[in-house]
C-alpha positions as a Markdown table, in Angstrom:
| # | Residue | x | y | z |
|---|---|---|---|---|
| 1 | Unk | 25.9 | -17.5 | -5.7 |
| 2 | Unk | 25.7 | -14.2 | -3.4 |
| 3 | Unk | 22.6 | -14.7 | -1.2 |
| 4 | Unk | 21.5 | -10.8 | -1.2 |
| 5 | Unk | 18.8 | -10.0 | 1.7 |
| 6 | Unk | 15.9 | -8.0 | 0.5 |
| 7 | Unk | 16.9 | -4.9 | -1.3 |
| 8 | Unk | 17.8 | -1.7 | 0.6 |
| 9 | Unk | 15.0 | 0.3 | -1.2 |
| 10 | Unk | 12.0 | -1.7 | -0.4 |
| 11 | Unk | 13.4 | -2.8 | 3.4 |
| 12 | Unk | 11.6 | -0.2 | 5.3 |
| 13 | Unk | 8.5 | -0.8 | 3.7 |
| 14 | Unk | 8.4 | -4.4 | 3.7 |
| 15 | Unk | 9.4 | -4.3 | 7.6 |
| 16 | Unk | 6.5 | -1.8 | 7.9 |
| 17 | Unk | 4.0 | -4.0 | 6.3 |
| 18 | Unk | 5.3 | -7.1 | 8.6 |
| 19 | Unk | 4.1 | -5.6 | 11.5 |
| 20 | Unk | 0.3 | -5.6 | 10.6 |
| 21 | Unk | 0.5 | -9.0 | 9.1 |
| 22 | Unk | -1.8 | -11.5 | 10.2 |
| 23 | Unk | -3.2 | -14.9 | 8.6 |
| 24 | Unk | -3.3 | -15.1 | 4.6 |
| 25 | Unk | -2.4 | -18.6 | 4.5 |
| 26 | Unk | -5.0 | -19.8 | 2.0 |
| 27 | Unk | -3.6 | -16.8 | -0.1 |
| 28 | Unk | 0.2 | -19.1 | 0.0 |
| 29 | Unk | -1.4 | -22.3 | -0.4 |
| 30 | Unk | -3.2 | -21.2 | -3.4 |
| 31 | Unk | 0.0 | -20.5 | -4.8 |
| 32 | Unk | 1.4 | -23.4 | -3.9 |
| 33 | Unk | -0.8 | -25.7 | -5.5 |
| 34 | Unk | -0.4 | -23.1 | -8.8 |
| 35 | Unk | 3.1 | -24.2 | -8.6 |
| 36 | Unk | 2.9 | -27.8 | -8.2 |
| 37 | Unk | 0.1 | -27.9 | -10.8 |
| 38 | Unk | 1.9 | -25.6 | -13.5 |
| 39 | Unk | 5.8 | -25.6 | -14.5 |
| 40 | Unk | 5.7 | -22.2 | -14.9 |
| 41 | Unk | 2.9 | -18.9 | -14.7 |
| 42 | Unk | 1.9 | -15.6 | -13.5 |
| 43 | Unk | -0.1 | -15.8 | -9.9 |
| 44 | Unk | -2.0 | -12.8 | -9.4 |
| 45 | Unk | -3.9 | -11.2 | -5.9 |
| 46 | Unk | -6.8 | -9.1 | -6.7 |
| 47 | Unk | -8.2 | -6.9 | -4.2 |
| 48 | Unk | -9.4 | -3.4 | -3.2 |
| 49 | Unk | -7.2 | -1.1 | -1.3 |
| 50 | Unk | -6.4 | -2.1 | 2.5 |
| 51 | Unk | -7.2 | -5.6 | 1.8 |
| 52 | Unk | -3.5 | -6.3 | 2.8 |
| 53 | Unk | -2.0 | -7.2 | -0.9 |
| 54 | Unk | 1.2 | -5.2 | -0.4 |
| 55 | Unk | 1.2 | -7.2 | 3.3 |
| 56 | Unk | 0.9 | -10.3 | 1.3 |
| 57 | Unk | 3.6 | -9.5 | -0.9 |
| 58 | Unk | 6.0 | -8.2 | 1.9 |
| 59 | Unk | 5.6 | -11.3 | 4.0 |
| 60 | Unk | 6.1 | -13.5 | 1.1 |
| 61 | Unk | 9.4 | -11.9 | 0.2 |
| 62 | Unk | 10.5 | -12.2 | 3.8 |
| 63 | Unk | 10.3 | -15.6 | 3.8 |
| 64 | Unk | 11.6 | -16.6 | 0.7 |
| 65 | Unk | 13.8 | -13.7 | 0.1 |
| 66 | Unk | 12.8 | -13.9 | -3.3 |
| 67 | Unk | 13.5 | -11.1 | -6.4 |
| 68 | Unk | 10.6 | -8.2 | -5.5 |
| 69 | Unk | 9.6 | -4.6 | -6.7 |
| 70 | Unk | 6.8 | -2.7 | -4.9 |
| 71 | Unk | 5.5 | 0.0 | -7.3 |
| 72 | Unk | 4.6 | 3.2 | -5.0 |
| 73 | Unk | 2.5 | 5.6 | -7.1 |
| 74 | Unk | 2.8 | 8.3 | -4.2 |
| 75 | Unk | 6.6 | 8.1 | -4.7 |
| 76 | Unk | 6.6 | 8.2 | -8.5 |
| 77 | Unk | 8.0 | 4.6 | -8.0 |
| 78 | Unk | 6.3 | 3.1 | -10.7 |
| 79 | Unk | 7.5 | 3.0 | -14.0 |
| 80 | Unk | 8.7 | 0.2 | -16.2 |
| 81 | Unk | 12.4 | 1.4 | -16.5 |
| 82 | Unk | 12.4 | 1.3 | -12.8 |
| 83 | Unk | 11.2 | -2.0 | -12.4 |
| 84 | Unk | 13.5 | -3.7 | -15.0 |
| 85 | Unk | 16.8 | -1.9 | -13.5 |
| 86 | Unk | 15.8 | -3.4 | -10.2 |
| 87 | Unk | 15.1 | -6.5 | -11.2 |
| 88 | Unk | 17.7 | -7.1 | -13.2 |
| 89 | Unk | 20.0 | -5.7 | -10.8 |
| 90 | Unk | 18.7 | -8.1 | -8.1 |
| 91 | Unk | 19.1 | -11.3 | -10.4 |
| 92 | Unk | 22.9 | -10.7 | -11.6 |
| 93 | Unk | 23.7 | -9.5 | -7.8 |
| 94 | Unk | 21.6 | -12.5 | -6.1 |
| 95 | Unk | 22.9 | -15.3 | -8.5 |
| 96 | Unk | 26.5 | -13.7 | -9.7 |
| 97 | Unk | 25.5 | -13.8 | -13.2 |
| 98 | Unk | 28.3 | -12.6 | -15.6 |
| 99 | Unk | 27.9 | -10.5 | -18.8 |
| 100 | Unk | 24.2 | -10.4 | -18.3 |
| 101 | Unk | 24.0 | -6.5 | -18.7 |
| 102 | Unk | 22.1 | -6.2 | -21.8 |
| 103 | Unk | 20.4 | -9.7 | -21.7 |
| 104 | Unk | 16.6 | -9.3 | -22.0 |
| 105 | Unk | 14.2 | -10.1 | -19.3 |
| 106 | Unk | 13.4 | -13.9 | -20.3 |
| 107 | Unk | 16.9 | -15.0 | -21.0 |
| 108 | Unk | 18.1 | -13.2 | -17.7 |
| 109 | Unk | 15.0 | -15.0 | -15.9 |
| 110 | Unk | 16.1 | -18.5 | -17.4 |
| 111 | Unk | 20.0 | -17.9 | -16.5 |
| 112 | Unk | 18.5 | -17.0 | -12.7 |
| 113 | Unk | 16.3 | -19.7 | -13.0 |
| 114 | Unk | 19.2 | -22.4 | -13.6 |
| 115 | Unk | 21.5 | -20.8 | -10.6 |
| 116 | Unk | 18.6 | -21.1 | -8.5 |
| 117 | Unk | 17.5 | -25.0 | -8.8 |
| 118 | Unk | 21.4 | -25.7 | -8.6 |
| 119 | Unk | 21.5 | -24.0 | -4.9 |
| 120 | Unk | 18.0 | -24.7 | -3.7 |
| 121 | Unk | 17.2 | -28.3 | -5.0 |
| 122 | Unk | 15.2 | -27.7 | -8.0 |
| 123 | Unk | 12.9 | -25.3 | -6.1 |
| 124 | Unk | 11.3 | -22.7 | -8.5 |
| 125 | Unk | 12.3 | -19.2 | -9.1 |
| 126 | Unk | 9.6 | -16.6 | -7.9 |
| 127 | Unk | 9.4 | -12.8 | -8.5 |
| 128 | Unk | 7.4 | -10.5 | -6.4 |
| 129 | Unk | 5.6 | -7.6 | -8.2 |
| 130 | Unk | 3.1 | -5.6 | -6.1 |
| 131 | Unk | 0.8 | -2.9 | -7.1 |
| 132 | Unk | 0.2 | -3.5 | -11.0 |
| 133 | Unk | -2.5 | -0.5 | -10.9 |
| 134 | Unk | 0.0 | 1.8 | -9.8 |
| 135 | Unk | 2.2 | 1.6 | -12.6 |
| 136 | Unk | 2.6 | 4.4 | -14.8 |
| 137 | Unk | 3.1 | 3.5 | -18.4 |
| 138 | Unk | 1.8 | 5.2 | -21.4 |
| 139 | Unk | -1.0 | 2.9 | -23.2 |
| 140 | Unk | 0.5 | 0.6 | -25.8 |
| 141 | Unk | 0.7 | -3.2 | -27.2 |
| 142 | Unk | 3.5 | -4.1 | -24.7 |
| 143 | Unk | 2.6 | -5.8 | -21.8 |
| 144 | Unk | 2.5 | -3.9 | -18.0 |
| 145 | Unk | 6.3 | -3.4 | -16.9 |
| 146 | Unk | 7.0 | -5.3 | -20.2 |
| 147 | Unk | 6.4 | -8.2 | -18.5 |
| 148 | Unk | 7.5 | -11.5 | -20.2 |
| 149 | Unk | 4.9 | -13.0 | -22.8 |
| 150 | Unk | 6.9 | -16.2 | -22.2 |
| 151 | Unk | 8.4 | -18.2 | -19.3 |
| 152 | Unk | 11.4 | -20.7 | -18.7 |
| 153 | Unk | 10.4 | -23.4 | -17.1 |
| 154 | Unk | 10.4 | -23.3 | -13.2 |
| 155 | Unk | 9.7 | -19.1 | -13.2 |
| 156 | Unk | 6.7 | -17.4 | -11.7 |
| 157 | Unk | 5.8 | -14.4 | -11.2 |
| 158 | Unk | 3.6 | -14.0 | -8.1 |
| 159 | Unk | 1.8 | -10.6 | -8.6 |
| 160 | Unk | -0.9 | -8.4 | -6.7 |
| 161 | Unk | -3.3 | -5.2 | -7.9 |
| 162 | Unk | -6.5 | -3.8 | -7.3 |
| 163 | Unk | -9.3 | -5.1 | -9.4 |
| 164 | Unk | -9.2 | -3.6 | -13.0 |
| 165 | Unk | -12.2 | -2.0 | -15.5 |
| 166 | Unk | -13.3 | -4.1 | -18.3 |
| 167 | Unk | -10.1 | -3.7 | -21.2 |
| 168 | Unk | -8.1 | -2.3 | -18.7 |
| 169 | Unk | -5.9 | -5.3 | -18.4 |
| 170 | Unk | -2.1 | -5.1 | -19.9 |
| 171 | Unk | -1.2 | -8.7 | -19.2 |
| 172 | Unk | -0.9 | -10.8 | -22.4 |
| 173 | Unk | 0.6 | -14.1 | -21.9 |
| 174 | Unk | 1.4 | -17.6 | -23.3 |
| 175 | Unk | 2.0 | -19.3 | -20.4 |
| 176 | Unk | -0.8 | -20.4 | -17.1 |
| 177 | Unk | -1.9 | -17.7 | -15.2 |
| 178 | Unk | -4.7 | -17.5 | -12.4 |
| 179 | Unk | -6.2 | -15.0 | -10.3 |
| 180 | Unk | -7.1 | -14.8 | -6.8 |
| 181 | Unk | -9.6 | -12.4 | -6.3 |
| 182 | Unk | -9.9 | -11.7 | -2.5 |
| 183 | Unk | -13.3 | -10.4 | -3.0 |
| 184 | Unk | -14.5 | -13.7 | -4.2 |
| 185 | Unk | -17.5 | -15.2 | -2.0 |
| 186 | Unk | -15.0 | -18.6 | -1.4 |
| 187 | Unk | -12.7 | -16.7 | 0.3 |
| 188 | Unk | -15.0 | -14.3 | 2.5 |
| 189 | Unk | -15.0 | -16.7 | 5.5 |
| 190 | Unk | -11.4 | -17.0 | 5.3 |
| 191 | Unk | -10.9 | -13.1 | 5.1 |
| 192 | Unk | -13.3 | -12.6 | 8.2 |
| 193 | Unk | -11.0 | -15.1 | 10.2 |
| 194 | Unk | -8.2 | -13.2 | 9.4 |
| 195 | Unk | -9.5 | -9.9 | 10.3 |
| 196 | Unk | -10.7 | -11.5 | 13.6 |
| 197 | Unk | -7.5 | -13.1 | 14.2 |
| 198 | Unk | -5.9 | -9.3 | 13.7 |
| 199 | Unk | -8.6 | -7.7 | 16.2 |
| 200 | Unk | -7.4 | -10.2 | 18.6 |
| 201 | Unk | -3.8 | -9.7 | 18.2 |
| 202 | Unk | -4.7 | -5.4 | 18.5 |
| 203 | Unk | -6.3 | -6.6 | 21.9 |
| 204 | Unk | -3.3 | -8.4 | 23.0 |
| 205 | Unk | -0.7 | -5.8 | 22.1 |
| 206 | Unk | 0.4 | -4.2 | 25.3 |
| 207 | Unk | 0.3 | -0.6 | 23.7 |
| 208 | Unk | -3.4 | -0.8 | 23.2 |
| 209 | Unk | -4.8 | -3.5 | 25.2 |
| 210 | Unk | -5.6 | -1.7 | 28.3 |
| 211 | Unk | -7.4 | 1.0 | 26.4 |
| 212 | Unk | -9.2 | -1.1 | 24.3 |
| 213 | Unk | -10.3 | -3.4 | 27.1 |
| 214 | Unk | -11.5 | -0.3 | 28.9 |
| 215 | Unk | -13.6 | 0.6 | 26.2 |
| 216 | Unk | -15.1 | -2.6 | 26.2 |
| 217 | Unk | -15.8 | -2.9 | 29.4 |
| 218 | Unk | -17.1 | 0.4 | 29.9 |
| 219 | Unk | -20.2 | -0.5 | 27.3 |
| 220 | Unk | -20.6 | -3.8 | 28.9 |
| 221 | Unk | -19.6 | -5.2 | 25.8 |
| 222 | Unk | -18.4 | -9.0 | 25.7 |
| 223 | Unk | -15.1 | -9.5 | 23.8 |
| 224 | Unk | -16.6 | -11.9 | 21.1 |
| 225 | Unk | -19.4 | -9.2 | 20.3 |
| 226 | Unk | -16.6 | -6.5 | 19.9 |
| 227 | Unk | -14.6 | -8.8 | 17.5 |
| 228 | Unk | -17.8 | -9.9 | 15.6 |
| 229 | Unk | -18.7 | -6.4 | 15.3 |
| 230 | Unk | -15.7 | -4.5 | 14.4 |
| 231 | Unk | -14.7 | -7.1 | 11.9 |
| 232 | Unk | -17.9 | -6.6 | 10.3 |
| 233 | Unk | -17.9 | -3.0 | 10.2 |
| 234 | Unk | -14.7 | -3.2 | 8.5 |
| 235 | Unk | -15.8 | -5.2 | 5.5 |
| 236 | Unk | -12.6 | -7.2 | 5.5 |
| 237 | Unk | -10.4 | -4.2 | 5.1 |
| 238 | Unk | -7.0 | -4.7 | 7.1 |
| 239 | Unk | -6.4 | -0.9 | 6.6 |
| 240 | Unk | -9.6 | 0.1 | 8.3 |
| 241 | Unk | -8.3 | -1.8 | 11.6 |
| 242 | Unk | -5.2 | 0.0 | 11.5 |
| 243 | Unk | -6.8 | 3.6 | 12.1 |
| 244 | Unk | -9.4 | 2.7 | 14.0 |
| 245 | Unk | -8.6 | 0.2 | 16.7 |
| 246 | Unk | -5.8 | 2.6 | 17.4 |
| 247 | Unk | -8.1 | 5.4 | 17.6 |
| 248 | Unk | -10.7 | 3.5 | 20.1 |
| 249 | Unk | -7.4 | 3.0 | 22.4 |
| 250 | Unk | -6.8 | 6.7 | 22.2 |
| 251 | Unk | -10.0 | 7.9 | 23.1 |
| 252 | Unk | -11.2 | 9.4 | 19.6 |
| 253 | Unk | -14.6 | 7.1 | 19.9 |
| 254 | Unk | -15.6 | 7.5 | 23.7 |
| 255 | Unk | -18.6 | 9.3 | 22.9 |
| 256 | Unk | -19.7 | 6.3 | 20.6 |
| 257 | Unk | -21.7 | 3.0 | 21.0 |
| 258 | Unk | -20.3 | 0.2 | 19.2 |
| 259 | Unk | -22.8 | 0.4 | 16.3 |
| 260 | Unk | -21.9 | 3.8 | 15.6 |
| 261 | Unk | -18.5 | 3.1 | 14.6 |
| 262 | Unk | -17.7 | 3.9 | 11.0 |
| 263 | Unk | -18.6 | 1.5 | 8.4 |
| 264 | Unk | -16.2 | 0.3 | 6.0 |
| 265 | Unk | -12.8 | 2.6 | 5.3 |
| 266 | Unk | -14.3 | 5.1 | 3.2 |
| 267 | Unk | -16.5 | 5.9 | 6.2 |
| 268 | Unk | -13.9 | 6.0 | 8.4 |
| 269 | Unk | -12.2 | 8.4 | 6.4 |
| 270 | Unk | -15.1 | 10.9 | 5.8 |
| 271 | Unk | -16.2 | 10.6 | 9.7 |
| 272 | Unk | -12.5 | 11.5 | 10.5 |
| 273 | Unk | -12.5 | 14.3 | 7.8 |
| 274 | Unk | -15.6 | 16.2 | 9.8 |
| 275 | Unk | -14.1 | 15.2 | 13.2 |
| 276 | Unk | -11.1 | 17.0 | 12.7 |
| 277 | Unk | -13.4 | 20.1 | 11.3 |
| 278 | Unk | -12.2 | 19.8 | 7.5 |
| 279 | Unk | -16.0 | 21.0 | 6.5 |
| 280 | Unk | -15.3 | 24.0 | 8.5 |
| 281 | Unk | -14.1 | 27.4 | 7.1 |
| 282 | Unk | -11.6 | 28.2 | 9.7 |
| 283 | Unk | -10.1 | 24.5 | 8.7 |
| 284 | Unk | -9.6 | 25.8 | 5.1 |
| 285 | Unk | -5.4 | 26.1 | 5.6 |
| 286 | Unk | -5.5 | 22.2 | 6.5 |
| 287 | Unk | -7.1 | 21.3 | 3.5 |
| 288 | Unk | -5.1 | 23.0 | 1.6 |
| 289 | Unk | -1.7 | 21.6 | 3.4 |
| 290 | Unk | -2.9 | 18.4 | 2.4 |
| 291 | Unk | -4.2 | 19.1 | -1.1 |
| 292 | Unk | -0.5 | 20.4 | -1.9 |
| 293 | Unk | 1.0 | 17.1 | -0.8 |
| 294 | Unk | -1.7 | 15.2 | -3.3 |
| 295 | Unk | -0.9 | 17.4 | -6.1 |
| 296 | Unk | 2.5 | 17.8 | -5.9 |
| 297 | Unk | 3.4 | 16.8 | -9.3 |
| 298 | Unk | 6.8 | 14.4 | -7.9 |
| 299 | Unk | 6.0 | 13.0 | -4.6 |
| 300 | Unk | 7.3 | 13.2 | -1.8 |
| 301 | Unk | 7.2 | 16.8 | -1.2 |
| 302 | Unk | 9.6 | 18.6 | 1.1 |
| 303 | Unk | 8.1 | 20.3 | 4.2 |
| 304 | Unk | 9.6 | 23.7 | 2.9 |
| 305 | Unk | 7.9 | 23.7 | -0.3 |
| 306 | Unk | 4.8 | 23.0 | 1.8 |
| 307 | Unk | 5.4 | 26.1 | 3.8 |
| 308 | Unk | 6.6 | 28.2 | 0.7 |
| 309 | Unk | 3.4 | 27.4 | -1.3 |
| 310 | Unk | 0.7 | 27.6 | 1.2 |
| 311 | Unk | 2.1 | 30.7 | 2.1 |
| 312 | Unk | 1.9 | 30.1 | 5.8 |
| 313 | Unk | 4.9 | 29.9 | 8.7 |
| 314 | Unk | 6.6 | 26.7 | 9.6 |
| 315 | Unk | 5.2 | 26.4 | 12.5 |
| 316 | Unk | 1.5 | 26.3 | 11.5 |
| 317 | Unk | 2.3 | 23.9 | 8.8 |
| 318 | Unk | 4.2 | 21.7 | 10.8 |
| 319 | Unk | 0.8 | 21.6 | 13.3 |
| 320 | Unk | -0.8 | 20.8 | 10.7 |
| 321 | Unk | 1.0 | 17.6 | 9.2 |
| 322 | Unk | 1.3 | 16.3 | 13.1 |
| 323 | Unk | -2.3 | 16.3 | 12.9 |
| 324 | Unk | -2.4 | 13.9 | 9.9 |
| 325 | Unk | 0.9 | 12.3 | 10.7 |
| 326 | Unk | -1.0 | 9.0 | 10.8 |
| 327 | Unk | -2.1 | 9.1 | 6.8 |
| 328 | Unk | 1.0 | 10.5 | 6.1 |
| 329 | Unk | 4.8 | 9.3 | 5.9 |
| 330 | Unk | 7.7 | 11.5 | 6.7 |
| 331 | Unk | 11.4 | 10.8 | 5.6 |
| 332 | Unk | 14.2 | 12.8 | 6.4 |
| 333 | Unk | 16.2 | 13.8 | 3.2 |
| 334 | Unk | 19.2 | 15.3 | 2.2 |
| 335 | Unk | 18.8 | 18.0 | -0.6 |
| 336 | Unk | 21.4 | 20.4 | -2.0 |
| 337 | Unk | 23.6 | 19.7 | 0.9 |
| 338 | Unk | 20.9 | 20.3 | 3.6 |
| 339 | Unk | 18.5 | 18.0 | 5.4 |
| 340 | Unk | 14.7 | 18.4 | 5.4 |
| 341 | Unk | 11.8 | 16.3 | 5.9 |
| 342 | Unk | 9.4 | 15.3 | 2.9 |
| 343 | Unk | 6.2 | 13.7 | 3.2 |
| 344 | Unk | 3.6 | 12.2 | 1.0 |
| 345 | Unk | 0.4 | 9.9 | 1.7 |
| 346 | Unk | 0.6 | 6.8 | 3.3 |
| 347 | Unk | -1.6 | 4.8 | 1.7 |
| 348 | Unk | -3.5 | 4.4 | -1.9 |
| 349 | Unk | -6.9 | 4.4 | -0.2 |
| 350 | Unk | -6.7 | 7.8 | 1.6 |
| 351 | Unk | -5.2 | 9.3 | -1.6 |
| 352 | Unk | -8.0 | 8.2 | -3.4 |
| 353 | Unk | -10.5 | 9.7 | -0.6 |
| 354 | Unk | -9.0 | 13.1 | -0.8 |
| 355 | Unk | -9.0 | 13.2 | -4.8 |
| 356 | Unk | -12.7 | 12.4 | -4.4 |
| 357 | Unk | -13.3 | 15.4 | -2.7 |
| 358 | Unk | -12.9 | 17.3 | -6.1 |
| 359 | Unk | -16.1 | 16.3 | -7.1 |
| 360 | Unk | -17.6 | 18.9 | -4.3 |
| 361 | Unk | -17.9 | 22.4 | -5.7 |
| 362 | Unk | -15.7 | 24.0 | -2.6 |
| 363 | Unk | -13.1 | 21.2 | -2.7 |
| 364 | Unk | -13.0 | 21.5 | -6.4 |
| 365 | Unk | -12.2 | 25.4 | -6.1 |
| 366 | Unk | -9.4 | 24.5 | -3.2 |
| 367 | Unk | -8.1 | 22.3 | -5.5 |
| 368 | Unk | -7.8 | 24.6 | -8.6 |
| 369 | Unk | -6.3 | 27.3 | -6.1 |
| 370 | Unk | -3.4 | 24.8 | -4.7 |
| 371 | Unk | -2.6 | 24.3 | -8.3 |
| 372 | Unk | -2.3 | 27.8 | -9.4 |
| 373 | Unk | -0.2 | 28.1 | -6.2 |
| 374 | Unk | 2.1 | 25.3 | -7.1 |
| 375 | Unk | 2.5 | 26.4 | -10.7 |
| 376 | Unk | 3.1 | 30.0 | -9.5 |
| 377 | Unk | 5.9 | 28.5 | -7.1 |
| 378 | Unk | 7.3 | 26.5 | -9.6 |
| 379 | Unk | 7.5 | 28.7 | -12.7 |
| 380 | Unk | 6.9 | 32.0 | -11.1 |
């Protein structure tokens, strides 16, 4: 068997997610219990944006070196054909399967499962699939990502997704399935404990330790109270901590008391939006640049395309992108023999926030203007 490390296409994502991993032992314990009590099946972790679902997936993959697929809407890496191609390649390479190029997924899993048992002392085969809610797939009778209705013995899928609205579920199976809803009341105390541990890690992180403790000391706050209050304001959302705690350390909240910190992730985004002056007319070009990144049909978008569509010079666009660097993922790619920087929105929760601005009259007009600019650039 060829033990292949984490797939290159997800390596950087997993490494990034692991930097902020904290706790979540109760999730893994529940999945282990599911495996002990069922010989095969689907186990799904459900939670809101920012609750750490992808980080849970990344941690499991890094610990178990299992086949995996991370759906990424912002990169358009979220179609059934992409998933099937990637998982097929991983299974064939990892288990040295011969003549399996055209075998259906169920039979491929059966072959891989047998090989896995032989080399892992009868341990089950687990396939991790993250962010089912980000899958792009036409409505039809088939399962999402064409996941098998039946599974071979000893094969499990570990899935993550955001909550579905009624009638949106697209996974119908004839094996045992179980969901762990991170928002369920029985897990609130465990979520809270993990959030508090994460805050403690920030307080002891050399990059933020000195400035965070100064902020706390300047306000005569006991550390335990700071941890308790910030945890409550986070609403058990790890993405909130990722943004707010570093910004406290950088002095963004020097004029605020503890009780004035944002309440939840969406309030954080709004406060930051206002603090950056995005509601003021002179900042309209910043809004336009962000909307171009959101509305571009096949993210990521190149720096040169952003400049051309915005109608501004490269220096001005570059300065705007620097201001929002924490919310954008930048990568350097080769396009037509020349290197260029490409950008996409870092996290789905911020993408949701930006798209939500369409409901406001002035922002809706800017969205329409941006789409006209993109259309003129692409088809003009």
